Coordinates of C-alpha atoms and ligand atoms in Angstrom, one line a residue:
X15 CA -4.9 -42.6 -83.6
X16 CA -4.5 -46.2 -84.7
X17 CA -6.8 -46.6 -87.4
X18 CA -7.5 -50.0 -86.8
X19 CA -9.2 -48.9 -83.1
X20 CA -11.3 -46.4 -85.1
X21 CA -12.8 -48.5 -87.4
X22 CA -13.5 -51.3 -84.7
X23 CA -15.5 -48.5 -82.6
X24 CA -16.5 -45.7 -85.3
X25 CA -18.2 -44.4 -82.6
X26 CA -14.8 -43.6 -80.4
X27 CA -13.3 -41.9 -83.6
X28 CA -16.3 -39.2 -84.3
X29 CA -16.3 -38.4 -80.5
X30 CA -12.3 -38.1 -80.9
X31 CA -12.0 -35.8 -83.6
X32 CA -15.0 -33.7 -82.4
X33 CA -12.6 -33.6 -79.0
X34 CA -9.6 -32.2 -81.1
X35 CA -12.1 -29.6 -83.0
X36 CA -13.3 -29.0 -79.2
X37 CA -10.0 -28.2 -78.0
X38 CA -8.6 -25.9 -80.8
X39 CA -12.0 -23.9 -80.1
X40 CA -11.2 -23.1 -76.6
X41 CA -7.6 -22.2 -77.4
X42 CA -8.7 -19.7 -79.4
X43 CA -11.4 -18.6 -77.3
X44 CA -8.5 -18.6 -74.5
X45 CA -6.3 -16.6 -76.6
X46 CA -9.0 -14.0 -77.5
X47 CA -9.6 -13.9 -73.5
X48 CA -6.3 -13.1 -73.1
X49 CA -6.1 -10.9 -75.1
X50 CA -9.3 -8.8 -74.1
X51 CA -8.0 -9.1 -70.3
X52 CA -4.6 -7.6 -71.2
X53 CA -6.0 -5.1 -73.9
X54 CA -4.5 -1.2 -72.3
X55 CA -7.5 0.3 -70.5
X56 CA -8.0 3.7 -68.8
X57 CA -9.0 1.8 -65.6
X58 CA -7.2 1.0 -62.9
X59 CA -6.7 -3.1 -63.2
X60 CA -8.3 -4.7 -59.6
X61 CA -4.6 -6.3 -59.2
X62 CA -6.1 -9.5 -56.9
X63 CA -8.6 -10.3 -59.0
X64 CA -6.7 -10.3 -62.2
X65 CA -4.5 -13.2 -60.1
X66 CA -7.6 -14.7 -58.7
X67 CA -8.1 -14.9 -62.5
X68 CA -5.0 -16.2 -63.8
X69 CA -4.5 -18.9 -61.1
X70 CA -8.1 -19.8 -61.5
X71 CA -6.7 -21.2 -65.2
X72 CA -4.2 -22.5 -63.7
X73 CA -6.1 -24.0 -61.2
X74 CA -8.8 -25.2 -63.9
X75 CA -5.6 -26.8 -66.1
X76 CA -4.5 -28.5 -63.2
X77 CA -8.0 -30.0 -61.9
X78 CA -10.0 -29.6 -65.0
X79 CA -13.3 -31.6 -63.1
X80 CA -13.3 -29.2 -60.0
X81 CA -16.0 -26.4 -61.0
X82 CA -15.2 -23.1 -58.5
X83 CA -11.4 -23.3 -57.8
X84 CA -10.8 -22.7 -54.0
X85 CA -8.5 -20.0 -54.4
X86 CA -7.9 -17.0 -52.5
X87 CA -5.8 -14.1 -53.2
X88 CA -4.4 -11.5 -50.8
X89 CA -1.9 -9.1 -50.7
X90 CA 1.2 -10.2 -48.8
X91 CA 1.8 -8.9 -45.4
X92 CA 6.1 -9.1 -45.8
X93 CA 7.9 -8.2 -48.5
X94 CA 10.0 -11.9 -48.3
X95 CA 6.4 -13.3 -49.2
X96 CA 6.3 -11.5 -52.3
X97 CA 3.6 -8.7 -53.0
X98 CA 0.1 -11.5 -53.3
X99 CA -0.1 -14.2 -51.9
X100 CA -2.1 -17.3 -53.5
X101 CA -4.1 -19.7 -51.2
X102 CA -5.7 -22.7 -52.3
X103 CA -8.4 -23.8 -49.7
X104 CA -8.1 -27.2 -51.3
X105 CA -7.9 -29.3 -48.0
X106 CA -6.3 -32.9 -49.2
X107 CA -1.8 -32.0 -49.9
X108 CA -1.9 -28.2 -49.9
X109 CA 2.1 -28.6 -50.8
X110 CA 1.2 -30.4 -54.0
X111 CA -1.8 -28.7 -55.0
X112 CA 0.4 -25.5 -55.3
X113 CA 3.0 -26.8 -57.7
X114 CA 0.7 -28.5 -59.8
X115 CA -1.2 -25.3 -59.9
X116 CA 2.0 -23.6 -60.5
X117 CA 3.0 -26.0 -63.1
X118 CA -0.4 -25.1 -65.3
X119 CA 0.3 -21.0 -64.6
X120 CA -0.5 -19.1 -68.4
X121 CA 1.3 -16.7 -69.4
X122 CA 0.3 -13.1 -68.1
X123 CA 1.2 -9.9 -68.0
X124 CA 1.4 -9.3 -64.0
X125 CA 2.8 -11.8 -62.2
X126 CA 6.7 -12.2 -63.2
X127 CA 7.9 -14.4 -60.2
X128 CA 6.3 -17.4 -58.0
X129 CA 7.7 -19.4 -55.4
X130 CA 6.1 -22.3 -53.5
X131 CA 6.7 -21.4 -49.3
X132 CA 5.3 -23.1 -46.4
X133 CA 2.8 -26.0 -46.2
X134 CA 1.4 -24.4 -50.0
X135 CA 1.1 -20.8 -50.1
X136 CA 1.9 -19.7 -53.5
X137 CA 4.3 -16.1 -53.2
X138 CA 3.4 -13.9 -56.2
X139 CA 5.9 -11.2 -57.0
X140 CA 4.5 -8.6 -59.9
X141 CA 6.5 -8.3 -62.7
X142 CA 8.5 -4.6 -62.7
X143 CA 7.1 -3.2 -65.9
X144 CA 3.2 -3.9 -65.1
X145 CA 3.5 -2.1 -62.0
X146 CA 5.4 0.5 -63.5
X147 CA 2.9 0.8 -66.3
X148 CA 0.1 1.0 -64.4
X149 CA 1.3 4.2 -62.7
X150 CA 2.1 5.4 -65.5
X151 CA -1.7 4.4 -66.6
X152 CA -2.7 6.1 -63.5
X153 CA -0.8 9.3 -64.0
X154 CA -2.2 9.8 -67.6
X155 CA -5.7 8.7 -67.3
X156 CA -6.9 9.5 -63.3
X157 CA -7.9 7.1 -61.1
X158 CA -10.6 5.4 -62.5
X159 CA -12.5 1.8 -61.8
X160 CA -13.5 -0.9 -64.1
X161 CA -17.1 -0.3 -64.8
X162 CA -18.6 -2.5 -62.2
X163 CA -22.0 -0.6 -61.7
X164 CA -22.8 -0.5 -65.2
X165 CA -26.4 -0.7 -66.0
X166 CA -27.0 -1.5 -62.1
X167 CA -28.8 1.0 -59.5
X168 CA -28.4 0.9 -55.8
X169 CA -31.3 2.5 -53.5
X170 CA -29.3 3.8 -50.3
X171 CA -31.7 4.4 -47.5
X172 CA -29.9 6.5 -45.2
X173 CA -29.8 10.0 -42.8
X174 CA -33.4 9.4 -42.0
X175 CA -34.2 11.2 -38.8
X176 CA -38.2 12.2 -37.5
X177 CA -40.1 15.4 -38.1
X178 CA -40.6 17.5 -34.8
X179 CA -37.9 15.6 -33.0
X180 CA -34.1 16.5 -32.9
X181 CA -31.7 14.8 -35.6
X182 CA -29.5 13.3 -33.2
X183 CA -25.6 11.8 -33.6
X184 CA -27.1 8.3 -34.3
X185 CA -28.8 10.0 -37.1
X186 CA -25.3 11.8 -38.1
X187 CA -23.3 8.8 -38.3
X188 CA -26.1 7.2 -40.7
X189 CA -25.8 10.3 -42.9
X190 CA -22.1 9.9 -43.1
X191 CA -21.5 6.4 -43.4
X192 CA -24.7 6.3 -46.1
X193 CA -23.3 9.5 -47.9
X194 CA -20.2 7.2 -48.1
X195 CA -21.9 4.5 -49.3
X196 CA -23.7 6.3 -52.2
X197 CA -20.0 8.2 -53.2
X198 CA -18.5 4.5 -53.2
X199 CA -21.3 3.2 -55.7
X200 CA -21.3 6.3 -58.1
X201 CA -17.6 6.5 -58.5
X202 CA -18.0 2.1 -59.4
X203 CA -20.1 3.4 -62.5
X204 CA -23.8 3.0 -60.5
X205 CA -27.0 4.8 -60.5
X206 CA -27.9 5.6 -56.8
X207 CA -31.0 7.0 -55.3
X208 CA -30.0 8.1 -52.1
X209 CA -33.5 8.2 -49.8
X210 CA -33.8 10.0 -47.0
X211 CA -36.9 7.9 -45.2
X212 CA -37.9 10.1 -42.7
X213 CA -40.8 10.1 -39.9
X214 CA -43.0 11.9 -41.3
X215 CA -46.0 9.5 -40.2
X216 CA -47.5 8.5 -37.8
X217 CA -50.2 9.1 -34.7
X218 CA -47.7 11.6 -32.8
X219 CA -48.5 14.6 -35.7
X220 CA -52.6 14.6 -34.0
X221 CA -51.0 16.1 -30.8
X222 CA -48.9 18.2 -33.6
X223 CA -51.2 19.9 -35.4
X224 CA -54.1 20.0 -33.0
X225 CA -51.5 22.2 -30.4
X226 CA -50.8 24.0 -34.1
X227 CA -54.3 24.8 -34.4
X228 CA -54.5 26.2 -30.3
X229 CA -50.9 28.3 -31.0
X230 CA -51.3 29.7 -34.7
X231 CA -55.4 29.4 -35.6
X232 CA -54.5 31.6 -39.1
X233 CA -51.5 28.8 -40.2
X234 CA -54.0 28.9 -43.2
X235 CA -53.4 31.8 -44.0
X236 CA -49.3 32.5 -42.2
X237 CA -46.3 30.6 -41.9
X238 CA -46.4 29.7 -38.7
X239 CA -43.3 31.5 -36.4
X240 CA -42.5 27.9 -34.7
X241 CA -39.0 29.2 -33.5
X242 CA -38.4 25.7 -30.8
X243 CA -39.9 22.9 -32.9
X244 CA -38.5 20.7 -30.0
X245 CA -40.5 23.0 -27.5
X246 CA -43.3 22.8 -29.6
X247 CA -42.8 18.9 -29.2
X248 CA -42.9 18.9 -25.9
X249 CA -45.5 21.2 -25.3
X250 CA -48.0 19.4 -27.2
X251 CA -46.8 16.1 -25.2
X252 CA -47.6 17.6 -22.4
X253 CA -51.2 18.6 -23.4
X254 CA -51.9 15.5 -24.7
X255 CA -51.2 13.3 -21.4
X256 CA -53.0 15.9 -19.3
X257 CA -55.9 17.4 -21.2
X258 CA -58.5 15.0 -22.3
X259 CA -60.2 17.2 -24.1
X260 CA -57.0 17.6 -26.5
X261 CA -56.4 14.1 -26.8
X262 CA -59.7 13.3 -28.0
X263 CA -59.1 16.5 -30.9
X264 CA -56.0 15.2 -31.9
X265 CA -57.1 11.5 -32.6
X266 CA -59.7 13.5 -34.6
X267 CA -57.2 15.0 -36.5
X268 CA -54.6 11.8 -37.1
X269 CA -58.0 10.5 -38.9
X270 CA -58.7 13.7 -40.3
X271 CA -55.0 13.5 -42.1
X272 CA -55.5 9.9 -42.7
X273 CA -58.6 11.3 -44.9
X274 CA -56.5 14.3 -46.9
X275 CA -58.1 17.0 -45.3
X276 CA -57.1 20.1 -46.8
X277 CA -56.8 22.6 -43.7
X278 CA -55.1 19.6 -41.9
X279 CA -52.8 18.4 -44.4
X280 CA -51.4 21.9 -45.0
X281 CA -50.9 21.6 -41.3
X282 CA -48.9 18.6 -41.4
X283 CA -46.8 20.3 -44.1
X284 CA -45.9 23.2 -42.0
X285 CA -44.3 21.0 -39.8
X286 CA -42.7 18.8 -42.1
X287 CA -41.1 22.2 -43.6
X288 CA -39.7 23.3 -40.4
X289 CA -38.4 20.5 -39.5
X290 CA -36.5 20.2 -42.8
X291 CA -35.2 23.5 -42.4
X292 CA -33.2 22.3 -39.4
X293 CA -32.4 18.9 -41.1
X294 CA -30.8 20.7 -44.2
X295 CA -28.4 22.8 -42.2
X296 CA -27.0 20.0 -41.6
X297 CA -26.9 18.6 -45.0
X298 CA -26.0 22.0 -46.6
X299 CA -22.7 22.5 -43.9
X300 CA -21.8 18.6 -44.4
X301 CA -22.6 19.1 -48.3
X302 CA -25.3 15.8 -48.0
X303 CA -27.1 15.3 -50.7
X304 CA -30.6 12.8 -50.1
X305 CA -34.4 12.8 -52.1
X306 CA -36.8 13.1 -49.0
X307 CA -39.4 10.0 -49.4
X308 CA -40.5 9.3 -46.0
X309 CA -43.0 6.8 -44.3
X310 CA -46.2 9.4 -46.1
X311 CA -44.6 8.3 -49.3
X312 CA -46.2 4.7 -48.5
X313 CA -49.2 5.8 -47.7
X314 CA -51.4 5.4 -50.4
X315 CA -49.8 1.6 -50.8
X316 CA -49.7 0.2 -47.7
X317 CA -53.9 -1.1 -47.6
X318 CA -52.8 -3.1 -50.9
X319 CA -49.5 -4.8 -49.1
X320 CA -51.9 -5.7 -46.2
X321 CA -54.1 -7.5 -48.5
X322 CA -51.6 -8.9 -50.3
X323 CA -50.1 -10.5 -47.0
X324 CA -53.6 -11.8 -46.2
X325 CA -54.9 -13.2 -49.7
X326 CA -51.4 -15.1 -49.8
X327 CA -52.2 -16.7 -46.4
X328 CA -49.2 -14.6 -44.4
X329 CA -52.0 -12.4 -42.5
X330 CA -53.0 -13.2 -39.0
X331 CA -54.8 -12.2 -36.4
X332 CA -53.9 -11.3 -32.7
X333 CA -55.3 -9.4 -30.1
X334 CA -57.2 -6.8 -32.9
X335 CA -54.0 -6.7 -34.6
X336 CA -53.2 -7.8 -38.0
X337 CA -50.0 -9.7 -37.9
X338 CA -47.3 -11.1 -40.3
X339 CA -45.3 -14.9 -38.6
X340 CA -42.0 -14.5 -40.7
X341 CA -40.1 -18.6 -40.4
X342 CA -37.1 -17.8 -38.1
X343 CA -38.0 -14.5 -36.8
X344 CA -39.1 -14.3 -32.8
X345 CA -41.1 -11.2 -33.4
X346 CA -44.1 -11.1 -36.1
X347 CA -44.7 -7.9 -37.8
X348 CA -48.0 -6.1 -37.3
X349 CA -49.2 -4.5 -40.3
X350 CA -52.3 -3.2 -38.8
X351 CA -52.5 -1.9 -35.1
X352 CA -56.1 -2.5 -33.3
X353 CA -56.8 0.9 -33.7
X354 CA -56.7 0.7 -37.1
X355 CA -53.3 2.3 -37.9
X356 CA -50.3 1.5 -40.0
X357 CA -47.1 0.8 -38.2
X358 CA -43.7 1.5 -39.6
X359 CA -44.1 -2.4 -40.3
X360 CA -46.1 -1.6 -43.2
X361 CA -44.4 1.5 -44.0
X362 CA -41.5 -0.6 -44.8
X363 CA -42.8 -3.6 -46.4
X364 CA -44.4 -0.7 -48.5
X365 CA -41.4 0.9 -49.3
X366 CA -39.4 -2.3 -50.1
X367 CA -42.0 -3.6 -52.2
X368 CA -41.3 0.2 -54.2
X369 CA -37.7 -0.1 -54.5
X370 CA -37.7 -3.7 -55.6
X371 CA -40.4 -3.4 -58.1
X372 CA -41.0 0.6 -59.3
X373 CA -37.2 1.2 -58.7
X374 CA -36.4 -1.6 -60.0
X375 CA -33.1 -2.1 -57.4
X376 CA -30.0 -4.4 -57.7
X377 CA -29.1 -3.3 -54.4
X378 CA -31.0 -2.0 -51.3
X379 CA -29.1 -1.1 -48.7
X380 CA -30.1 0.3 -45.2
X381 CA -27.7 2.6 -43.1
X382 CA -30.1 2.1 -39.8
X383 CA -28.0 1.4 -36.3
X384 CA -27.9 -1.6 -35.2
X385 CA -30.8 -1.4 -32.6
X386 CA -33.2 -2.0 -35.3
X387 CA -31.6 -5.1 -36.8
X388 CA -34.2 -7.7 -36.1
X389 CA -36.9 -5.4 -37.5
X390 CA -35.1 -5.1 -40.7
X391 CA -34.4 -9.2 -40.8
X392 CA -38.3 -9.7 -40.4
X393 CA -38.7 -7.3 -42.9
X394 CA -36.4 -9.1 -45.1
X395 CA -37.9 -12.5 -44.6
X396 CA -41.1 -11.1 -44.9
X397 CA -40.0 -10.1 -48.6
X398 CA -38.5 -13.2 -49.6
X399 CA -41.6 -15.4 -48.1
X400 CA -44.1 -13.6 -49.9
X401 CA -41.8 -13.6 -53.5
X402 CA -41.0 -10.1 -53.5
X403 CA -37.1 -10.5 -53.2
X404 CA -35.2 -13.4 -54.6
X405 CA -31.5 -13.0 -52.7
X406 CA -30.0 -14.3 -56.2
X407 CA -31.3 -11.3 -57.9
X408 CA -31.4 -8.5 -55.2
X409 CA -29.2 -8.0 -52.7
X410 CA -31.1 -6.5 -49.8
X411 CA -28.8 -5.5 -47.3
X412 CA -29.2 -3.8 -43.9
X413 CA -25.6 -1.6 -43.2
X414 CA -26.0 -1.5 -39.4
X415 CA -23.7 0.8 -37.4
X416 CA -22.7 0.5 -32.9
X417 CA -23.7 3.8 -30.8
X418 CA -22.0 7.4 -30.8
X419 CA -20.7 7.7 -27.4
X420 CA -18.9 10.3 -26.0
X421 CA -15.4 10.1 -24.0
X422 CA -16.8 9.2 -20.9
X423 CA -18.2 6.4 -23.1
X424 CA -21.8 7.2 -22.5
X425 CA -24.2 9.1 -24.2
X426 CA -22.5 11.7 -26.1
X427 CA -23.4 15.1 -23.8
X428 CA -22.7 18.6 -23.8
X429 CA -20.3 19.8 -20.9
X430 CA -24.2 21.0 -18.7
X431 CA -24.7 17.6 -19.6
X432 CA -27.8 18.2 -22.1
X433 CA -27.9 16.0 -25.3
X434 CA -25.6 17.2 -27.8
X435 CA -27.7 19.5 -31.2
X436 CA -26.1 18.5 -34.6
X437 CA -25.6 21.6 -35.2
X438 CA -24.0 22.8 -31.9
X439 CA -21.2 19.6 -33.0
X440 CA -20.8 21.4 -36.1
X441 CA -20.0 24.9 -34.8
X442 CA -17.7 23.2 -32.0
X443 CA -15.8 21.6 -34.7
X444 CA -15.4 24.7 -36.0
X445 CA -14.1 26.7 -33.3
X446 CA -11.5 24.4 -31.9
X447 CA -10.3 24.3 -35.8
X448 CA -10.1 27.4 -35.8
X449 CA -8.2 27.7 -32.2
X450 CA -5.8 25.0 -33.4
X451 CA -4.8 26.8 -37.1
X452 CA -4.2 29.7 -34.9
X453 CA -1.9 28.3 -32.4
X454 CA 0.1 27.0 -34.8
X455 CA -0.1 30.2 -36.1
X456 CA -1.3 29.7 -39.3
X457 CA -3.0 32.9 -39.5
X458 CA -0.2 34.5 -39.7
X459 CA 0.8 33.0 -43.0
X460 CA -2.8 31.9 -44.7
X461 CA -5.2 34.5 -46.0
X462 CA -8.4 34.8 -44.3
X463 CA -10.2 33.5 -47.0
X464 CA -7.3 30.0 -46.9
X465 CA -7.1 30.2 -43.2
X466 CA -12.0 30.1 -43.6
X467 CA -11.3 27.1 -46.0
X468 CA -8.2 25.2 -43.8
X469 CA -10.8 25.7 -40.6
X470 CA -13.8 24.0 -42.7
X471 CA -11.9 21.4 -44.3
X472 CA -10.3 20.4 -40.9
X473 CA -13.4 20.6 -39.0
X474 CA -16.3 18.6 -41.3
X475 CA -13.2 16.5 -42.4
X476 CA -12.5 15.4 -39.1
X477 CA -16.4 14.6 -38.3
X478 CA -16.5 12.8 -40.9
X479 CA -13.6 10.9 -40.7
X480 CA -14.1 10.0 -36.7
X481 CA -17.5 8.7 -37.8
X482 CA -15.8 6.4 -40.6
X483 CA -12.5 5.2 -39.3
X484 CA -14.0 3.0 -36.7
X485 CA -15.7 -0.4 -37.7
X486 CA -19.0 0.2 -38.2
X487 CA -20.4 -2.9 -36.5
X488 CA -19.3 -1.3 -33.3
X489 CA -19.6 1.5 -31.4
X490 CA -17.6 5.1 -31.6
X491 CA -16.3 7.6 -28.7
X492 CA -16.0 10.9 -30.3
X493 CA -14.0 13.1 -28.8
X494 CA -13.0 16.4 -30.8
X495 CA -8.9 16.8 -29.1
X496 CA -8.6 13.0 -30.7
X497 CA -9.8 14.2 -33.8
X498 CA -8.3 17.7 -34.4
X499 CA -4.9 15.8 -33.4
X500 CA -2.8 16.2 -36.6
X501 CA -0.8 12.9 -35.7
X502 CA -2.1 9.3 -36.2
X503 CA -5.1 8.2 -38.4
X504 CA -6.9 11.1 -38.5
X505 CA -8.5 13.3 -40.6
X506 CA -6.6 16.2 -39.5
X507 CA -3.0 14.2 -39.9
X508 CA -4.0 13.2 -43.4
X509 CA -4.9 17.0 -44.6
X510 CA -1.8 18.0 -44.1
X511 CA 0.0 15.3 -45.3
X512 CA -2.1 15.5 -48.9
X513 CA -1.0 19.3 -49.4
X514 CA 2.3 18.4 -48.6
X515 CA 2.3 16.2 -50.8
X516 CA 0.7 18.3 -53.7
X517 CA 3.5 21.2 -52.3
X518 CA 6.4 19.0 -53.7
X519 CA 5.9 19.3 -56.9
X520 CA 5.2 23.3 -57.0
X521 CA 7.9 24.1 -54.7
X522 CA 11.1 22.5 -57.4
X523 CA 8.3 24.9 -59.8
X524 CA 7.3 21.7 -62.1
X525 CA 3.7 22.9 -63.1
X526 CA 0.6 20.7 -64.4
X527 CA 1.8 20.4 -67.8
X528 CA 5.4 19.7 -67.2
X529 CA 4.0 17.3 -65.1
X530 CA 1.6 15.5 -67.6
X531 CA 4.2 15.6 -70.2
X532 CA 6.5 13.9 -67.9
X533 CA 4.2 11.4 -66.9
X534 CA 4.1 9.8 -70.6
X535 CA 8.0 10.3 -71.3
X536 CA 9.5 9.0 -67.5
X537 CA 9.4 5.9 -66.5
X538 CA 8.7 5.3 -62.8
X539 CA 11.5 3.1 -61.9
X540 CA 10.8 2.6 -58.1
X541 CA 14.3 1.2 -57.8
X542 CA 14.2 0.7 -54.1
X543 CA 12.6 -1.4 -51.6
X544 CA 10.0 1.3 -49.8
X545 CA 9.6 2.6 -52.8
X546 CA 8.3 -0.4 -54.1
X547 CA 6.4 -1.0 -51.6
X548 CA 4.3 2.4 -52.0
X549 CA 3.9 1.5 -55.6
X550 CA 2.3 -1.6 -54.7
X551 CA 0.2 0.4 -52.2
X552 CA -1.1 2.9 -54.4
X553 CA -2.5 0.0 -56.5
X554 CA -3.8 -1.4 -53.9
X555 CA -6.8 1.2 -54.1
X556 CA -9.0 -0.6 -56.8
X557 CA -8.9 -3.3 -54.7
X558 CA -9.8 -2.0 -51.2
X559 CA -12.8 -0.3 -53.0
X560 CA -13.8 -3.5 -54.4
X561 CA -14.1 -5.3 -50.8
X562 CA -15.9 -2.4 -49.2
X563 CA -18.6 -2.4 -52.1
X564 CA -19.4 -5.7 -50.5
X565 CA -19.0 -5.1 -47.0
X566 CA -19.4 -2.0 -46.5
X567 CA -17.0 -1.4 -43.9
X568 CA -15.7 2.0 -44.9
X569 CA -13.3 1.8 -42.0
X570 CA -10.9 0.2 -44.2
X571 CA -11.1 3.0 -46.5
X572 CA -9.7 5.2 -43.8
X573 CA -7.1 2.3 -42.7
X574 CA -6.0 2.4 -46.5
X575 CA -5.6 6.6 -46.6
X576 CA -3.7 6.1 -43.3
X577 CA -1.1 3.4 -44.8
X578 CA -0.7 5.3 -48.5
X579 CA 0.3 8.4 -46.4
X580 CA 2.8 6.7 -44.0
X581 CA 3.9 4.5 -46.7
X582 CA 4.7 7.7 -48.9
X583 CA 6.4 9.3 -45.4
X584 CA 9.1 6.2 -45.2
X585 CA 9.7 6.5 -49.0
X586 CA 10.1 10.1 -49.1
X587 CA 12.3 10.1 -46.3
X588 CA 15.0 7.4 -47.8
X589 CA 15.3 8.7 -51.2
X590 CA 15.7 12.7 -52.5
X591 CA 12.6 14.0 -54.5
X592 CA 14.2 17.2 -55.3
X593 CA 18.0 17.8 -54.4
X594 CA 18.3 22.0 -53.2
X595 CA 21.0 23.7 -52.5
X596 CA 20.6 24.2 -48.6
X597 CA 22.4 28.1 -48.4
X598 CA 20.4 28.9 -51.7
X599 CA 17.3 26.6 -51.3
X600 CA 17.9 26.5 -55.3
X601 CA 16.8 23.1 -57.1
X602 CA 20.1 21.3 -57.7
X603 CA 18.2 18.3 -59.2
X604 CA 14.6 16.3 -60.2
X605 CA 14.3 13.1 -59.7
X606 CA 11.3 13.7 -62.0
X607 CA 10.0 9.8 -61.7
X608 CA 10.0 10.5 -57.9
X609 CA 8.1 13.5 -58.2
X610 CA 5.6 11.4 -60.7
X611 CA 5.2 8.9 -57.7
X612 CA 4.2 11.8 -55.0
X613 CA 1.7 12.6 -58.0
X614 CA 0.4 9.4 -58.3
X615 CA 0.0 8.8 -54.6
X616 CA -1.9 12.5 -54.5
X617 CA -3.8 11.6 -57.2
X618 CA -5.4 8.1 -55.6
X619 CA -5.5 10.2 -51.9
X620 CA -7.8 12.9 -53.3
X621 CA -10.4 10.2 -54.9
X622 CA -10.0 8.3 -51.6
X623 CA -10.9 11.7 -49.6
X624 CA -13.5 12.3 -52.2
X625 CA -15.9 9.5 -50.9
X626 CA -16.5 10.3 -47.3
X627 CA -16.9 13.5 -48.9
X628 CA -13.2 15.4 -47.0
X629 CA -12.2 18.0 -49.2
X630 CA -8.8 19.4 -48.8
X631 CA -8.3 22.7 -48.1
X632 CA -5.4 24.4 -51.2
X633 CA -3.0 25.4 -48.8
X634 CA -3.4 25.5 -44.6
Ligands
LIG717 N1 -36.5 6.6 -38.7 C1 -35.8 6.5 -38.0 C2 -35.1 6.7 -36.9 O1 -35.1 7.3 -36.3 C3 -34.7 5.2 -39.0 C4 -35.4 5.0 -40.1 C5 -34.7 3.7 -41.2 N2 -34.6 3.7 -42.4 C6 -36.1 3.1 -42.2 N3 -36.6 2.5 -43.9 N4 -36.6 2.2 -41.6 O2 -34.6 5.3 -35.8

């Protein structure tokens, strides 16, 4: 700076010096941040987030005044557009913006070459060394995500069937999506509380208890053999509708249940036990873990909830009912009915408050059919209105889903026209999967034990996959014929593909120890376009999951697994992995890094199967 200027304006001089110091500090900070990011980590790198950071820095340097750089990094659809594309969403002069950003790109470990294409896309080519290093890391350390969920808690409300009623396919879809959501968040390091908000309270228990008293009068002493709870429910409903005396007694039972009369409470518990045993058959078969915390859990909290809304001036009385209007919601909540009873609205409000304040959840997810979205919108709106929930702090999310239909696009029915019982659905899955295995004569090569493992793996895998692989926002058609097909995007195809990949090393006599050693010593070269494509696809796993953590659209995981399997096949078919003598079958040459690439695919696939809880069999 010109000394005469500094003298004439001492302030300017001082500010100039300060500015130099600050710039110096900023550079140090930037460098250590960069060092921190490129420090080798055991976790897989989420490449699109990393590129987003790199381009974010470039954007900041190019346009220091803009707060949040309007940038989007997505995987490229075609190889000619590089591996990723960065698109500035700045509307003016996109081409110029792209050039300016590119000029300011900082040194980084992942992008090798960038080119500007079309009206302002930036095509990014990943460094070959970076890709191969990432794959080596994956083989050595396993498939691990960055610790996104450290010290964060998720409450997932799913399954939630109703006591003394049949658990139906809607509950099954909720169970399968909810379980996958739980596993996904656990994998990302969150603490997950899985809650089964069963319908275990309400006036219907009056008639059930009254009927129990008549049919099994010694129930307090001897556990009643209620074989068929559905029939029991129907019978008590019929009596409730036709017998005046019975109806009166049913009402009394409700009152006595609410006042915690021990005998009546015992009857209620017995009924819940019978239902629970039925539900557990499904949960055990599908390996679902859930804590039962139904509507009854909130009973004692409900009077205070109603009072809180009244005290804060949100309560209204309408035709003897207590209601709460929520701005923007067309239907008010009913917190107390005209007969003094509480409703689903009251128990959901109480449960939500408990999850926010006692569980201290950072994220609360309800996996419930989309038919109930108005209910949840209103409940969530009420929680914000009364000041329990600040959406900036806690995310409360209804992950709705469409109905499950049969092949005729109508309600899922059995051949004789009745609604399908879930336990029968699982049975049929098992039977059909065994038929299929026998048709392929697998019973001739597999041991009885292996055959059974393959049967359950395919049957339950297909049922889970069927409910997940359609966008949850749409309905889904359930057809065993389609689902057990081992072609196309089905669990059957993927499970077969997986066992095949797993067998490549084994058939070349390469054991686990040799693989581990090779993983450390062998560089993964990727010298063919198909292999590069496969390498990139493998490394897209973390970003695929990260997106699902946000939108809970699990079908994108299914699409990813399918893409991985088909990309693998393309690459495997075009390049030798293991060369064998055609006549003798002797191994002539092993291309070790290609075998390692197969192993990387298998490792990612295994992890991807683990999220929906699909369990591959050793042999199929
Ligand atoms: N039991 C309800 C039903 O069968 C689902 C409950 C969902 N969870 C909740 N917190 N409301 O439709």
